[in-house]
Amino acid sequence: MINLIHIKNDLKQVFRDPVMSILMLAPLLIVVVFKLLIFFLFPFIATKFNFEFSLYYQYLMAGILILISGMLGIVIGFMMLDDKDGNIAELMAVTPLGRSGYLVNRLSFSSILCFIYSIIAIYVLNVIDVPFYTILLLSLLSAIYSIIIGLLIFSGADDKVKGLTFAKGLNMLGIFAFSDLFALNWFSILSLIFPTYWITRIIESPHSVSAFLIGTSIHIIWLSYLIYRYLSKK
Amino acid sequence: MRLINAIWSDIKFQIKQGFYLVYLIITIMYLIILSMLPENVLTIALPLVVFSDPSVLGLFFIGGIILLEKSQGVLMVMVVSPLRTQEYILAKAISLALVSAIAAIAITALSPINNVNWFLLILSTILTAGLFTLSGIMINAGCNNVNQYMVKTIPYMLLFVLPSFSLLGFEYSYLFTVVPSVAALRLLLGAYHGIIWYEALGLTLYLLLMNYIFFRYSVKIFENKIVYQD
């Protein structure tokens, strides 16, 4: 019940503040922009420069999913940093909600949105041919990735500036989704430990059980470590 | 002397906050990406990378820096200290431009590209960084948190970025050079592709003037809207 009230309050906080509303709805705008690019710009580039974008659609889809989850993760990370600055996080820790309850509420909010937006993005862009269960898994992994980003910012940064530095650096994690394009052996091997790589891998092999299992495990390992780090921090 | 001390303390703050470390990582990532590009694409991609990331980093970071210093009470202390607002803002712009210039030099020097005009590269990066950092200070007025700041930067970024497409070239497209970001990008491209000396001089003088105007305006906004919050 407390959780529900808190989530309701979060929703109110977000939609009363026009800035937060914009940030939360921004991923949908990204989807629309990319749909327009696919319709108008890509055919133009294909005819003008003889470059076929459709060969790289799996990377495009992975990039968009990572962009959406990264964006929501950063927004929620900064929301939590603001809570930290305003001592709201400490205040929540002494309520029946507790430290973990506060974390669950804040992060579930962005991850649920991310899950929904990912499904919308895959269906609206319609550039990859994957079964429904793969769409669900990709959306779930994107949701977990948004939590990972939010937690990395919140637990790694002491203040807003460090948060921005983290956000800047974390954007670079997206590059691992494209590691196969670089044909660098060491870089491809390094990519295996990063969640973003597995988003592309699952899109490329939508029926591969091993890709599903390893990809999900990598996401869960990152998530578990970050939650453990947060809860064990005094 | 006060200005030098302020710049030095800003640089130390930026090192402590990990700016240099994060840009080292970003530089490595860009080098990996750029190394995969054929030479004819690289000559276009490299200036765009330098323009779109290192040169505009000030806009990204200045919002957080001012919000943090506001919440820590640094701005209140500054009011009663001998440090003038002009010096405070100049120190921020110079120290962030230094990170921009170092990142731009590193990315360019380690990329397989020849015939770079290093003087123009450094000059254009510093002038662009100045413009974006000073814009960030103006945008910051009225913001209470980083999320608000990020949203407020979007229209300004569009205003700076969209006219840059005029460099693709069409009738009267040179008129868009009046937009400071377009002038900055032209000068930066000149550092890589060559530019007639009088065009480079004209663009430099124009960017210096724009930096001065942005500086005066950001000092005014900073004092009225951020420090005293009228």
PDB file of N, CA, C and O in Angstrom, chain B residues 57-81:
ATOM      1  N   LEU B  57      31.271  20.702 -24.684  1.00  0.00           N
ATOM      2  CA  LEU B  57      31.194  20.092 -23.351  1.00  0.00           C
ATOM      3  C   LEU B  57      30.866  21.112 -22.261  1.00  0.00           C
ATOM      4  O   LEU B  57      30.252  20.781 -21.255  1.00  0.00           O
ATOM      5  N   GLY B  58      31.263  22.370 -22.495  1.00  0.00           N
ATOM      6  CA  GLY B  58      30.997  23.415 -21.504  1.00  0.00           C
ATOM      7  C   GLY B  58      29.508  23.576 -21.247  1.00  0.00           C
ATOM      8  O   GLY B  58      29.072  23.737 -20.113  1.00  0.00           O
ATOM      9  N   LEU B  59      28.720  23.500 -22.308  1.00  0.00           N
ATOM     10  CA  LEU B  59      27.264  23.646 -22.184  1.00  0.00           C
ATOM     11  C   LEU B  59      26.698  22.521 -21.321  1.00  0.00           C
ATOM     12  O   LEU B  59      25.795  22.722 -20.509  1.00  0.00           O
ATOM     13  N   PHE B  60      27.256  21.342 -21.488  1.00  0.00           N
ATOM     14  CA  PHE B  60      26.773  20.174 -20.754  1.00  0.00           C
ATOM     15  C   PHE B  60      27.102  20.290 -19.261  1.00  0.00           C
ATOM     16  O   PHE B  60      26.268  20.013 -18.414  1.00  0.00           O
ATOM     17  N   PHE B  61      28.333  20.724 -18.968  1.00  0.00           N
ATOM     18  CA  PHE B  61      28.793  20.678 -17.574  1.00  0.00           C
ATOM     19  C   PHE B  61      28.489  21.939 -16.762  1.00  0.00           C
ATOM     20  O   PHE B  61      28.316  21.859 -15.553  1.00  0.00           O
ATOM     21  N   ILE B  62      28.433  23.095 -17.429  1.00  0.00           N
ATOM     22  CA  ILE B  62      28.333  24.342 -16.654  1.00  0.00           C
ATOM     23  C   ILE B  62      27.036  24.396 -15.823  1.00  0.00           C
ATOM     24  O   ILE B  62      27.023  24.952 -14.724  1.00  0.00           O
ATOM     25  N   GLY B  63      25.976  23.794 -16.355  1.00  0.00           N
ATOM     26  CA  GLY B  63      24.708  23.796 -15.622  1.00  0.00           C
ATOM     27  C   GLY B  63      24.859  23.118 -14.271  1.00  0.00           C
ATOM     28  O   GLY B  63      24.459  23.663 -13.233  1.00  0.00           O
ATOM     29  N   GLY B  64      25.462  21.935 -14.275  1.00  0.00           N
ATOM     30  CA  GLY B  64      25.672  21.189 -13.034  1.00  0.00           C
ATOM     31  C   GLY B  64      26.611  21.915 -12.097  1.00  0.00           C
ATOM     32  O   GLY B  64      26.389  21.965 -10.883  1.00  0.00           O
ATOM     33  N   ILE B  65      27.668  22.518 -12.666  1.00  0.00           N
ATOM     34  CA  ILE B  65      28.671  23.203 -11.828  1.00  0.00           C
ATOM     35  C   ILE B  65      28.016  24.357 -11.070  1.00  0.00           C
ATOM     36  O   ILE B  65      28.171  24.484  -9.854  1.00  0.00           O
ATOM     37  N   ILE B  66      27.247  25.182 -11.787  1.00  0.00           N
ATOM     38  CA  ILE B  66      26.628  26.349 -11.133  1.00  0.00           C
ATOM     39  C   ILE B  66      25.566  25.904 -10.121  1.00  0.00           C
ATOM     40  O   ILE B  66      25.497  26.443  -9.013  1.00  0.00           O
ATOM     41  N   LEU B  67      24.774  24.898 -10.501  1.00  0.00           N
ATOM     42  CA  LEU B  67      23.743  24.412  -9.563  1.00  0.00           C
ATOM     43  C   LEU B  67      24.393  23.864  -8.294  1.00  0.00           C
ATOM     44  O   LEU B  67      23.904  24.090  -7.178  1.00  0.00           O
ATOM     45  N   LEU B  68      25.509  23.158  -8.462  1.00  0.00           N
ATOM     46  CA  LEU B  68      26.204  22.604  -7.294  1.00  0.00           C
ATOM     47  C   LEU B  68      26.764  23.725  -6.425  1.00  0.00           C
ATOM     48  O   LEU B  68      26.581  23.724  -5.202  1.00  0.00           O
ATOM     49  N   GLU B  69      27.414  24.689  -7.068  1.00  0.00           N
ATOM     50  CA  GLU B  69      28.018  25.782  -6.302  1.00  0.00           C
ATOM     51  C   GLU B  69      26.938  26.625  -5.618  1.00  0.00           C
ATOM     52  O   GLU B  69      27.151  27.144  -4.531  1.00  0.00           O
ATOM     53  N   LYS B  70      25.783  26.716  -6.257  1.00  0.00           N
ATOM     54  CA  LYS B  70      24.665  27.446  -5.647  1.00  0.00           C
ATOM     55  C   LYS B  70      24.201  26.711  -4.390  1.00  0.00           C
ATOM     56  O   LYS B  70      24.021  27.319  -3.337  1.00  0.00           O
ATOM     57  N   SER B  71      24.037  25.372  -4.525  1.00  0.00           N
ATOM     58  CA  SER B  71      23.531  24.604  -3.378  1.00  0.00           C
ATOM     59  C   SER B  71      24.563  24.532  -2.260  1.00  0.00           C
ATOM     60  O   SER B  71      24.215  24.391  -1.092  1.00  0.00           O
ATOM     61  N   GLN B  72      25.858  24.635  -2.609  1.00  0.00           N
ATOM     62  CA  GLN B  72      26.897  24.592  -1.570  1.00  0.00           C
ATOM     63  C   GLN B  72      27.154  25.971  -0.950  1.00  0.00           C
ATOM     64  O   GLN B  72      27.972  26.097  -0.043  1.00  0.00           O
ATOM     65  N   GLY B  73      26.497  26.992  -1.478  1.00  0.00           N
ATOM     66  CA  GLY B  73      26.666  28.336  -0.934  1.00  0.00           C
ATOM     67  C   GLY B  73      27.907  29.047  -1.458  1.00  0.00           C
ATOM     68  O   GLY B  73      28.280  30.103  -0.945  1.00  0.00           O
ATOM     69  N   VAL B  74      28.537  28.472  -2.471  1.00  0.00           N
ATOM     70  CA  VAL B  74      29.762  29.084  -3.016  1.00  0.00           C
ATOM     71  C   VAL B  74      29.455  30.466  -3.605  1.00  0.00           C
ATOM     72  O   VAL B  74      30.227  31.407  -3.423  1.00  0.00           O
ATOM     73  N   LEU B  75      28.289  30.582  -4.248  1.00  0.00           N
ATOM     74  CA  LEU B  75      27.952  31.857  -4.887  1.00  0.00           C
ATOM     75  C   LEU B  75      27.765  32.963  -3.847  1.00  0.00           C
ATOM     76  O   LEU B  75      28.132  34.111  -4.081  1.00  0.00           O
ATOM     77  N   MET B  76      27.220  32.587  -2.693  1.00  0.00           N
ATOM     78  CA  MET B  76      27.027  33.579  -1.630  1.00  0.00           C
ATOM     79  C   MET B  76      28.378  34.063  -1.091  1.00  0.00           C
ATOM     80  O   MET B  76      28.569  35.237  -0.800  1.00  0.00           O
ATOM     81  N   VAL B  77      29.301  33.113  -0.984  1.00  0.00           N
ATOM     82  CA  VAL B  77      30.644  33.467  -0.507  1.00  0.00           C
ATOM     83  C   VAL B  77      31.324  34.367  -1.536  1.00  0.00           C
ATOM     84  O   VAL B  77      31.994  35.344  -1.180  1.00  0.00           O
ATOM     85  N   MET B  78      31.109  34.041  -2.814  1.00  0.00           N
ATOM     86  CA  MET B  78      31.747  34.805  -3.884  1.00  0.00           C
ATOM     87  C   MET B  78      31.336  36.282  -3.847  1.00  0.00           C
ATOM     88  O   MET B  78      32.152  37.162  -4.093  1.00  0.00           O
ATOM     89  N   VAL B  79      30.065  36.511  -3.476  1.00  0.00           N
ATOM     90  CA  VAL B  79      29.548  37.878  -3.443  1.00  0.00           C
ATOM     91  C   VAL B  79      30.351  38.750  -2.474  1.00  0.00           C
ATOM     92  O   VAL B  79      30.640  39.911  -2.765  1.00  0.00           O
ATOM     93  N   VAL B  80      30.740  38.158  -1.342  1.00  0.00           N
ATOM     94  CA  VAL B  80      31.468  38.959  -0.345  1.00  0.00           C
ATOM     95  C   VAL B  80      32.991  38.811  -0.471  1.00  0.00           C
ATOM     96  O   VAL B  80      33.735  39.352   0.337  1.00  0.00           O
ATOM     97  N   SER B  81      33.430  38.046  -1.461  1.00  0.00           N
ATOM     98  CA  SER B  81      34.881  37.881  -1.651  1.00  0.00           C
ATOM     99  C   SER B  81      35.375  38.891  -2.684  1.00  0.00           C
ATOM    100  O   SER B  81      34.572  39.470  -3.424  1.00  0.00           O
TER     101      SER B  81
END
